[in-house]
Amino acid sequence: MAKATYRSALRSKRLLRDAFTELLRENDYNRITVTEVVKRADLNRSTFYAHYASIEDLMNEMVTEVTESIFLVLKSAFSGDFLHHPEPTLELMGDVLEQEQNLYRSLSAARQADTFMASLRDIMIERIKADLGGIDSPDFPVGLASFVAGGVITLYRAWLDGAMGDVPVDEITRTAATYVKALGQENG
């Protein structure tokens, strides 16, 4: 019985999240209501409130889960020489963004998605710092990690926002890798 209840709860949460993601593509985040989400999910309000306190709670959970999954990918992907060989990390990041493109595009388009993008940037900064020997190293180029991470994240966000047209994510990855390597050559 408990297993069936658990499966039912997972199914309900998935339906609510899918409905919310669809609505994000159609509406501004601030205009989405619980009523719209449950209607789209074909569930009732009590089911929504059994899982979430508010629309903001639903959004925050989704952003947290997405950020954590990308963190795990980036943590495992950094090669220790990102500025000279960024391709493995950027290819993996591009693949992750492409696999859940609709969700990431929806999150990127929502005003509250700045938290999502800032989290991605911060993850990259920490990984780049670690690759460069850490901020305490006397040879550490101050601001380089922030500059590189900010540029890469901004490029992928422009792709997610549709500013790049129909350019495939592989092309965005190649462009980002070219820029990162150029900076890596300038900095040792």
Coordinates of N, CA and C in Angstrom, one line a residue:
M1 N 0.8 -1.2 0.0 CA 0.0 0.0 0.0 C 0.9 1.3 0.0
A2 N 1.9 1.3 0.8 CA 2.8 2.5 0.9 C 3.5 2.7 -0.4
K3 N 3.8 1.6 -1.1 CA 4.5 1.8 -2.4 C 3.6 2.4 -3.4
A4 N 2.3 2.0 -3.4 CA 1.4 2.6 -4.4 C 1.1 4.1 -4.1
T5 N 1.1 4.4 -2.8 CA 0.9 5.8 -2.4 C 2.1 6.6 -2.8
Y6 N 3.3 6.1 -2.6 CA 4.5 6.8 -3.0 C 4.5 7.0 -4.5
R7 N 4.2 6.0 -5.3 CA 4.1 6.1 -6.8 C 3.1 7.2 -7.2
S8 N 2.0 7.2 -6.5 CA 0.9 8.2 -6.8 C 1.4 9.6 -6.5
A9 N 2.2 9.8 -5.4 CA 2.7 11.1 -5.0 C 3.7 11.5 -6.1
L10 N 4.6 10.6 -6.5 CA 5.6 11.0 -7.5 C 4.9 11.3 -8.8
R11 N 3.9 10.6 -9.2 CA 3.1 10.9 -10.4 C 2.5 12.3 -10.3
S12 N 1.9 12.6 -9.2 CA 1.2 13.9 -9.0 C 2.2 15.0 -9.1
K13 N 3.4 14.8 -8.4 CA 4.4 15.9 -8.5 C 4.9 16.1 -9.9
R14 N 5.1 15.0 -10.7 CA 5.5 15.1 -12.1 C 4.5 15.8 -12.9
L15 N 3.2 15.5 -12.7 CA 2.1 16.1 -13.5 C 2.1 17.6 -13.1
L16 N 2.2 18.0 -11.9 CA 2.2 19.4 -11.5 C 3.4 20.1 -12.1
R17 N 4.6 19.5 -12.0 CA 5.8 20.1 -12.6 C 5.7 20.3 -14.1
D18 N 5.2 19.3 -14.8 CA 5.0 19.4 -16.2 C 4.0 20.5 -16.6
A19 N 2.9 20.5 -15.9 CA 1.9 21.6 -16.1 C 2.5 23.0 -15.9
F20 N 3.3 23.1 -14.8 CA 3.9 24.4 -14.5 C 4.9 24.8 -15.6
T21 N 5.7 23.8 -16.0 CA 6.7 24.1 -17.1 C 6.0 24.5 -18.4
E22 N 4.9 23.9 -18.7 CA 4.1 24.3 -19.9 C 3.6 25.7 -19.7
L23 N 3.1 26.0 -18.6 CA 2.6 27.3 -18.3 C 3.7 28.4 -18.3
L24 N 4.9 28.0 -17.9 CA 6.0 29.0 -17.9 C 6.3 29.4 -19.4
R25 N 6.1 28.4 -20.3 CA 6.4 28.7 -21.7 C 5.4 29.7 -22.3
E26 N 4.2 29.7 -21.7 CA 3.1 30.5 -22.2 C 2.9 31.8 -21.5
N27 N 3.3 31.9 -20.2 CA 2.9 33.0 -19.4 C 4.1 33.5 -18.6
D28 N 4.0 34.7 -18.1 CA 5.0 35.2 -17.1 C 4.8 34.5 -15.8
Y29 N 5.9 34.2 -15.2 CA 5.9 33.4 -13.9 C 4.9 34.0 -12.9
N30 N 4.9 35.4 -12.8 CA 4.1 36.0 -11.8 C 2.6 35.9 -12.1
R31 N 2.2 35.5 -13.3 CA 0.8 35.4 -13.6 C 0.3 34.0 -13.5
I32 N 1.1 33.0 -13.2 CA 0.7 31.6 -13.1 C 0.1 31.4 -11.7
T33 N -1.1 30.8 -11.7 CA -1.8 30.5 -10.5 C -1.8 29.0 -10.2
V34 N -2.1 28.7 -8.9 CA -2.3 27.3 -8.5 C -3.5 26.7 -9.3
T35 N -4.5 27.5 -9.5 CA -5.7 27.0 -10.3 C -5.3 26.6 -11.7
E36 N -4.5 27.4 -12.3 CA -4.1 27.1 -13.7 C -3.2 25.8 -13.7
V37 N -2.3 25.7 -12.8 CA -1.4 24.5 -12.7 C -2.3 23.2 -12.5
V38 N -3.2 23.3 -11.5 CA -3.9 22.0 -11.3 C -4.9 21.7 -12.4
K39 N -5.4 22.7 -13.0 CA -6.3 22.5 -14.2 C -5.5 21.9 -15.3
R40 N -4.4 22.4 -15.6 CA -3.5 21.8 -16.6 C -3.1 20.4 -16.3
A41 N -2.8 20.1 -15.0 CA -2.4 18.8 -14.6 C -3.5 17.8 -14.4
D42 N -4.7 18.3 -14.5 CA -5.9 17.6 -14.2 C -5.9 16.9 -12.8
L43 N -5.5 17.8 -11.9 CA -5.5 17.4 -10.4 C -6.3 18.4 -9.7
N44 N -6.5 18.2 -8.4 CA -7.2 19.2 -7.6 C -6.2 20.0 -6.7
R45 N -6.7 21.1 -6.2 CA -5.9 22.0 -5.4 C -5.3 21.3 -4.2
S46 N -6.0 20.4 -3.6 CA -5.5 19.8 -2.4 C -4.3 18.9 -2.7
T47 N -4.3 18.4 -3.9 CA -3.1 17.6 -4.3 C -1.9 18.6 -4.4
F48 N -2.1 19.7 -5.0 CA -1.0 20.7 -5.2 C -0.5 21.0 -3.8
Y49 N -1.4 21.4 -2.8 CA -1.0 21.8 -1.5 C -0.4 20.7 -0.7
A50 N -0.7 19.5 -1.1 CA 0.0 18.3 -0.4 C 1.5 18.3 -0.6
H51 N 1.9 18.9 -1.8 CA 3.3 18.8 -2.2 C 4.0 20.2 -2.1
Y52 N 3.2 21.3 -2.3 CA 3.9 22.6 -2.4 C 3.0 23.6 -1.6
A53 N 3.7 24.6 -1.0 CA 3.0 25.6 -0.2 C 2.5 26.7 -1.2
S54 N 3.2 26.9 -2.3 CA 2.8 28.0 -3.2 C 3.5 27.7 -4.6
I55 N 3.2 28.6 -5.6 CA 3.8 28.5 -6.9 C 5.3 28.7 -6.7
E56 N 5.7 29.7 -5.8 CA 7.1 30.0 -5.6 C 7.8 28.8 -5.0
D57 N 7.2 28.0 -4.2 CA 7.7 26.8 -3.6 C 8.0 25.8 -4.7
L58 N 7.1 25.6 -5.6 CA 7.2 24.7 -6.8 C 8.4 25.2 -7.6
M59 N 8.5 26.5 -7.9 CA 9.6 27.0 -8.7 C 10.9 26.8 -8.0
N60 N 11.0 27.1 -6.8 CA 12.2 26.9 -6.0 C 12.7 25.5 -6.0
E61 N 11.8 24.6 -5.8 CA 12.1 23.2 -5.8 C 12.7 22.8 -7.2
M62 N 12.1 23.2 -8.2 CA 12.6 22.9 -9.6 C 13.9 23.5 -9.8
V63 N 14.1 24.7 -9.5 CA 15.4 25.4 -9.7 C 16.5 24.7 -8.8
T64 N 16.2 24.3 -7.6 CA 17.2 23.6 -6.8 C 17.6 22.3 -7.4
E65 N 16.6 21.5 -7.8 CA 16.9 20.2 -8.4 C 17.7 20.3 -9.7
V66 N 17.4 21.3 -10.5 CA 18.1 21.5 -11.8 C 19.5 21.9 -11.5
T67 N 19.7 22.8 -10.5 CA 21.0 23.3 -10.2 C 21.8 22.2 -9.6
E68 N 21.3 21.4 -8.7 CA 22.0 20.2 -8.1 C 22.4 19.2 -9.2
S69 N 21.5 19.0 -10.1 CA 21.9 18.0 -11.2 C 23.0 18.5 -12.1
I70 N 23.0 19.8 -12.4 CA 24.0 20.4 -13.2 C 25.3 20.5 -12.4
F71 N 25.2 20.7 -11.1 CA 26.4 20.8 -10.2 C 27.1 19.4 -10.3
L72 N 26.4 18.3 -10.1 CA 27.0 17.0 -10.2 C 27.6 16.7 -11.5
V73 N 27.0 17.1 -12.6 CA 27.6 17.0 -13.9 C 28.9 17.8 -14.0
L74 N 28.8 19.0 -13.6 CA 30.0 19.9 -13.7 C 31.1 19.4 -12.8
K75 N 30.8 19.0 -11.6 CA 31.8 18.5 -10.6 C 32.5 17.3 -11.2
S76 N 31.8 16.4 -11.8 CA 32.5 15.2 -12.4 C 33.2 15.5 -13.7
A77 N 32.8 16.6 -14.4 CA 33.3 16.8 -15.7 C 34.6 17.7 -15.8
F78 N 34.8 18.5 -14.8 CA 36.0 19.4 -14.9 C 37.2 18.6 -14.9
S79 N 38.1 18.9 -15.8 CA 39.3 18.1 -16.1 C 40.5 18.4 -15.4
G80 N 40.5 19.6 -14.7 CA 41.7 20.0 -14.0 C 42.5 20.9 -14.9
D81 N 42.1 21.1 -16.1 CA 42.8 22.0 -17.0 C 41.7 22.7 -17.9
F82 N 40.7 23.2 -17.3 CA 39.5 23.7 -18.0 C 39.9 24.8 -19.0
L83 N 40.8 25.7 -18.6 CA 41.1 26.8 -19.5 C 41.8 26.4 -20.8
H84 N 42.4 25.3 -20.8 CA 43.1 24.8 -22.0 C 42.4 23.7 -22.7
H85 N 41.5 23.0 -22.0 CA 40.8 21.9 -22.6 C 39.3 21.9 -22.1
P86 N 38.5 23.0 -22.4 CA 37.2 23.1 -21.9 C 36.1 22.2 -22.5
E87 N 36.5 21.6 -23.7 CA 35.5 20.8 -24.4 C 34.7 19.8 -23.6
P88 N 35.4 18.9 -22.9 CA 34.7 17.8 -22.2 C 33.6 18.4 -21.2
T89 N 34.0 19.4 -20.5 CA 33.0 20.0 -19.5 C 31.9 20.7 -20.3
L90 N 32.2 21.5 -21.3 CA 31.2 22.3 -22.0 C 30.3 21.4 -22.8
E91 N 30.9 20.3 -23.4 CA 30.0 19.3 -24.1 C 29.0 18.7 -23.2
L92 N 29.5 18.3 -22.0 CA 28.6 17.7 -21.1 C 27.5 18.7 -20.6
M93 N 27.9 19.9 -20.3 CA 27.0 20.9 -19.9 C 25.9 21.2 -21.0
G94 N 26.4 21.3 -22.3 CA 25.5 21.5 -23.4 C 24.5 20.3 -23.5
D95 N 25.0 19.1 -23.4 CA 24.2 17.9 -23.5 C 23.1 17.9 -22.4
V96 N 23.5 18.3 -21.2 CA 22.5 18.4 -20.1 C 21.4 19.4 -20.4
L97 N 21.9 20.6 -20.8 CA 20.9 21.6 -21.1 C 20.0 21.2 -22.3
E98 N 20.6 20.5 -23.3 CA 19.8 20.1 -24.4 C 18.7 19.0 -24.1
Q99 N 19.1 18.1 -23.2 CA 18.2 17.0 -22.8 C 17.0 17.5 -22.2
E100 N 17.1 18.6 -21.4 CA 15.9 19.2 -20.7 C 15.7 20.6 -21.2
Q101 N 15.9 20.8 -22.5 CA 15.8 22.1 -23.1 C 14.5 22.9 -22.7
N102 N 13.4 22.2 -22.8 CA 12.1 22.9 -22.6 C 12.1 23.4 -21.1
L103 N 12.5 22.6 -20.2 CA 12.5 23.0 -18.8 C 13.5 24.1 -18.6
Y104 N 14.7 24.0 -19.1 CA 15.7 25.1 -18.9 C 15.3 26.4 -19.6
R105 N 14.7 26.2 -20.7 CA 14.2 27.4 -21.4 C 13.1 28.1 -20.6
S106 N 12.2 27.3 -20.1 CA 11.2 27.9 -19.2 C 11.7 28.6 -18.0
L107 N 12.7 27.9 -17.3 CA 13.3 28.5 -16.1 C 14.1 29.7 -16.5
S108 N 14.8 29.7 -17.6 CA 15.6 30.8 -18.1 C 14.7 32.0 -18.4
A109 N 13.5 31.8 -18.9 CA 12.6 32.9 -19.3 C 11.9 33.5 -18.1
A110 N 11.8 32.8 -17.0 CA 11.2 33.3 -15.8 C 12.1 34.3 -15.1
R111 N 11.6 35.4 -14.6 CA 12.4 36.4 -14.0 C 13.1 35.8 -12.8
Q112 N 12.5 34.9 -12.1 CA 13.2 34.3 -10.9 C 14.3 33.3 -11.3
A113 N 14.5 33.1 -12.6 CA 15.5 32.2 -13.1 C 16.9 32.8 -12.9
D114 N 17.0 34.1 -12.5 CA 18.3 34.6 -12.2 C 19.0 33.8 -11.2
T115 N 18.3 33.3 -10.2 CA 18.8 32.5 -9.2 C 19.5 31.2 -9.8
F116 N 18.7 30.6 -10.7 CA 19.2 29.4 -11.5 C 20.5 29.7 -12.2
M117 N 20.6 30.8 -13.0 CA 21.7 31.2 -13.7 C 22.9 31.6 -12.8
A118 N 22.6 32.3 -11.7 CA 23.7 32.7 -10.8 C 24.3 31.4 -10.1
S119 N 23.4 30.4 -9.8 CA 23.9 29.2 -9.3 C 24.8 28.5 -10.2
L120 N 24.5 28.4 -11.5 CA 25.3 27.8 -12.5 C 26.7 28.5 -12.6
R121 N 26.6 29.8 -12.6 CA 27.8 30.7 -12.7 C 28.7 30.4 -11.5
D122 N 28.1 30.3 -10.3 CA 28.9 30.1 -9.1 C 29.5 28.7 -9.0
I123 N 28.8 27.8 -9.6 CA 29.4 26.4 -9.6 C 30.6 26.4 -10.6
M124 N 30.5 27.1 -11.7 CA 31.6 27.1 -12.6 C 32.8 27.9 -12.0
I125 N 32.5 29.0 -11.4 CA 33.6 29.8 -10.7 C 34.4 28.9 -9.8
E126 N 33.7 28.2 -8.9 CA 34.4 27.3 -7.9 C 35.2 26.3 -8.6
R127 N 34.6 25.7 -9.7 CA 35.4 24.6 -10.4 C 36.6 25.2 -11.1
I128 N 36.5 26.4 -11.7 CA 37.6 27.0 -12.4 C 38.7 27.4 -11.4
K129 N 38.3 27.9 -10.2 CA 39.2 28.3 -9.2 C 40.0 27.0 -8.7
A130 N 39.3 25.9 -8.5 CA 39.9 24.7 -8.1 C 40.9 24.3 -9.2
D131 N 40.5 24.4 -10.5 CA 41.4 24.0 -11.6 C 42.7 24.9 -11.6
L132 N 42.5 26.1 -11.2 CA 43.7 27.1 -11.3 C 44.5 27.1 -10.0
G133 N 44.2 26.2 -9.1 CA 45.0 26.1 -7.9 C 44.4 26.9 -6.7
G134 N 43.3 27.5 -6.9 CA 42.6 28.1 -5.8 C 43.0 29.6 -5.7
I135 N 42.0 30.3 -5.2 CA 42.2 31.8 -5.1 C 43.3 32.2 -4.2
D136 N 43.8 31.3 -3.3 CA 44.9 31.7 -2.4 C 46.3 31.6 -3.1
S137 N 46.3 31.0 -4.3 CA 47.5 30.9 -5.1 C 48.0 32.3 -5.5
P138 N 49.4 32.5 -5.3 CA 49.9 33.8 -5.7 C 49.8 34.1 -7.2
D139 N 49.6 33.0 -8.0 CA 49.5 33.2 -9.5 C 48.1 33.3 -10.0
F140 N 47.1 33.2 -9.0 CA 45.7 33.2 -9.5 C 45.4 34.6 -10.1
P141 N 44.9 34.5 -11.4 CA 44.5 35.8 -12.0 C 43.1 36.2 -11.5
V142 N 43.1 37.3 -10.7 CA 41.9 37.8 -10.0 C 40.8 38.1 -11.1
G143 N 39.7 37.6 -10.9 CA 38.5 37.9 -11.7 C 38.4 37.0 -12.9
L144 N 39.4 36.2 -13.2 CA 39.4 35.3 -14.4 C 38.3 34.3 -14.3
A145 N 38.2 33.7 -13.2 CA 37.1 32.6 -13.0 C 35.8 33.2 -13.2
S146 N 35.5 34.4 -12.6 CA 34.2 35.1 -12.7 C 34.0 35.5 -14.2
F147 N 35.0 36.0 -14.8 CA 34.8 36.4 -16.2 C 34.5 35.2 -17.1
V148 N 35.2 34.1 -17.0 CA 35.0 33.0 -17.9 C 33.6 32.4 -17.6
A149 N 33.3 32.1 -16.3 CA 32.1 31.5 -16.0 C 30.9 32.4 -16.4
G150 N 31.0 33.7 -16.1 CA 29.9 34.6 -16.6 C 29.7 34.6 -18.1
G151 N 30.8 34.6 -18.8 CA 30.7 34.5 -20.3 C 30.1 33.3 -20.8
V152 N 30.5 32.1 -20.2 CA 30.0 30.8 -20.7 C 28.5 30.8 -20.3
I153 N 28.1 31.1 -19.1 CA 26.7 31.1 -18.7 C 25.9 32.0 -19.5
T154 N 26.4 33.2 -19.8 CA 25.6 34.2 -20.6 C 25.4 33.6 -22.0
L155 N 26.4 33.0 -22.6 CA 26.3 32.4 -23.9 C 25.2 31.3 -23.9
Y156 N 25.2 30.4 -23.0 CA 24.2 29.3 -22.9 C 22.8 29.9 -22.6
R157 N 22.8 31.0 -21.8 CA 21.5 31.6 -21.5 C 20.9 32.2 -22.8
A158 N 21.7 32.9 -23.5 CA 21.2 33.5 -24.8 C 20.7 32.4 -25.7
W159 N 21.3 31.2 -25.7 CA 20.8 30.1 -26.5 C 19.4 29.6 -25.9
L160 N 19.4 29.5 -24.6 CA 18.1 29.1 -24.0 C 17.0 30.1 -24.2
D161 N 17.3 31.3 -24.2 CA 16.3 32.4 -24.4 C 15.9 32.5 -25.9
G162 N 16.6 31.8 -26.8 CA 16.2 31.8 -28.2 C 16.9 33.0 -28.9
A163 N 17.8 33.7 -28.3 CA 18.5 34.8 -29.0 C 19.5 34.3 -30.0
M164 N 19.8 33.0 -30.1 CA 20.7 32.5 -31.0 C 20.0 31.8 -32.2
G165 N 18.6 32.0 -32.2 CA 17.9 31.3 -33.3 C 17.9 29.8 -33.2
D166 N 18.0 29.2 -34.3 CA 18.0 27.7 -34.3 C 19.4 27.1 -34.3
V167 N 20.4 27.8 -33.7 CA 21.7 27.3 -33.6 C 21.7 26.1 -32.7
P168 N 22.3 25.0 -33.1 CA 22.4 23.8 -32.2 C 23.3 24.1 -31.1
V169 N 23.0 23.4 -30.0 CA 23.8 23.6 -28.8 C 25.3 23.2 -29.0
D170 N 25.6 22.3 -29.9 CA 27.0 21.9 -30.2 C 27.8 23.1 -30.7
E171 N 27.1 24.0 -31.5 CA 27.8 25.2 -32.0 C 28.0 26.2 -30.9
I172 N 27.1 26.3 -30.0 CA 27.3 27.1 -28.8 C 28.5 26.6 -28.0
T173 N 28.5 25.3 -27.8 CA 29.6 24.7 -27.0 C 31.0 25.0 -27.7
R174 N 31.0 24.8 -29.0 CA 32.3 25.1 -29.7 C 32.7 26.5 -29.6
T175 N 31.8 27.4 -29.7 CA 32.1 28.9 -29.5 C 32.6 29.2 -28.2
A176 N 31.9 28.6 -27.1 CA 32.3 28.8 -25.8 C 33.7 28.3 -25.5
A177 N 34.0 27.1 -26.1 CA 35.3 26.4 -25.9 C 36.4 27.3 -26.6
T178 N 36.1 27.8 -27.7 CA 37.1 28.7 -28.4 C 37.4 29.9 -27.6
Y179 N 36.4 30.5 -27.0 CA 36.7 31.7 -26.2 C 37.4 31.4 -24.9
V180 N 37.0 30.3 -24.3 CA 37.7 29.9 -23.0 C 39.2 29.5 -23.3
K181 N 39.4 28.8 -24.4 CA 40.8 28.4 -24.7 C 41.7 29.7 -25.0
A182 N 41.1 30.7 -25.7 CA 41.8 31.9 -26.0 C 42.2 32.6 -24.7
L183 N 41.3 32.6 -23.7 CA 41.6 33.2 -22.4 C 42.7 32.4 -21.7
G184 N 42.6 31.0 -21.8 CA 43.5 30.1 -21.2 C 44.9 30.4 -21.7
Q185 N 45.0 30.6 -23.0 CA 46.3 30.9 -23.6 C 46.9 32.2 -23.1
E186 N 46.1 33.2 -22.9 CA 46.5 34.5 -22.4 C 47.0 34.4 -21.0
N187 N 46.5 33.4 -20.2 CA 46.7 33.3 -18.8 C 47.5 32.1 -18.4
G188 N 48.4 31.7 -19.2 CA 49.3 30.6 -18.9 C 49.0 29.4 -19.5

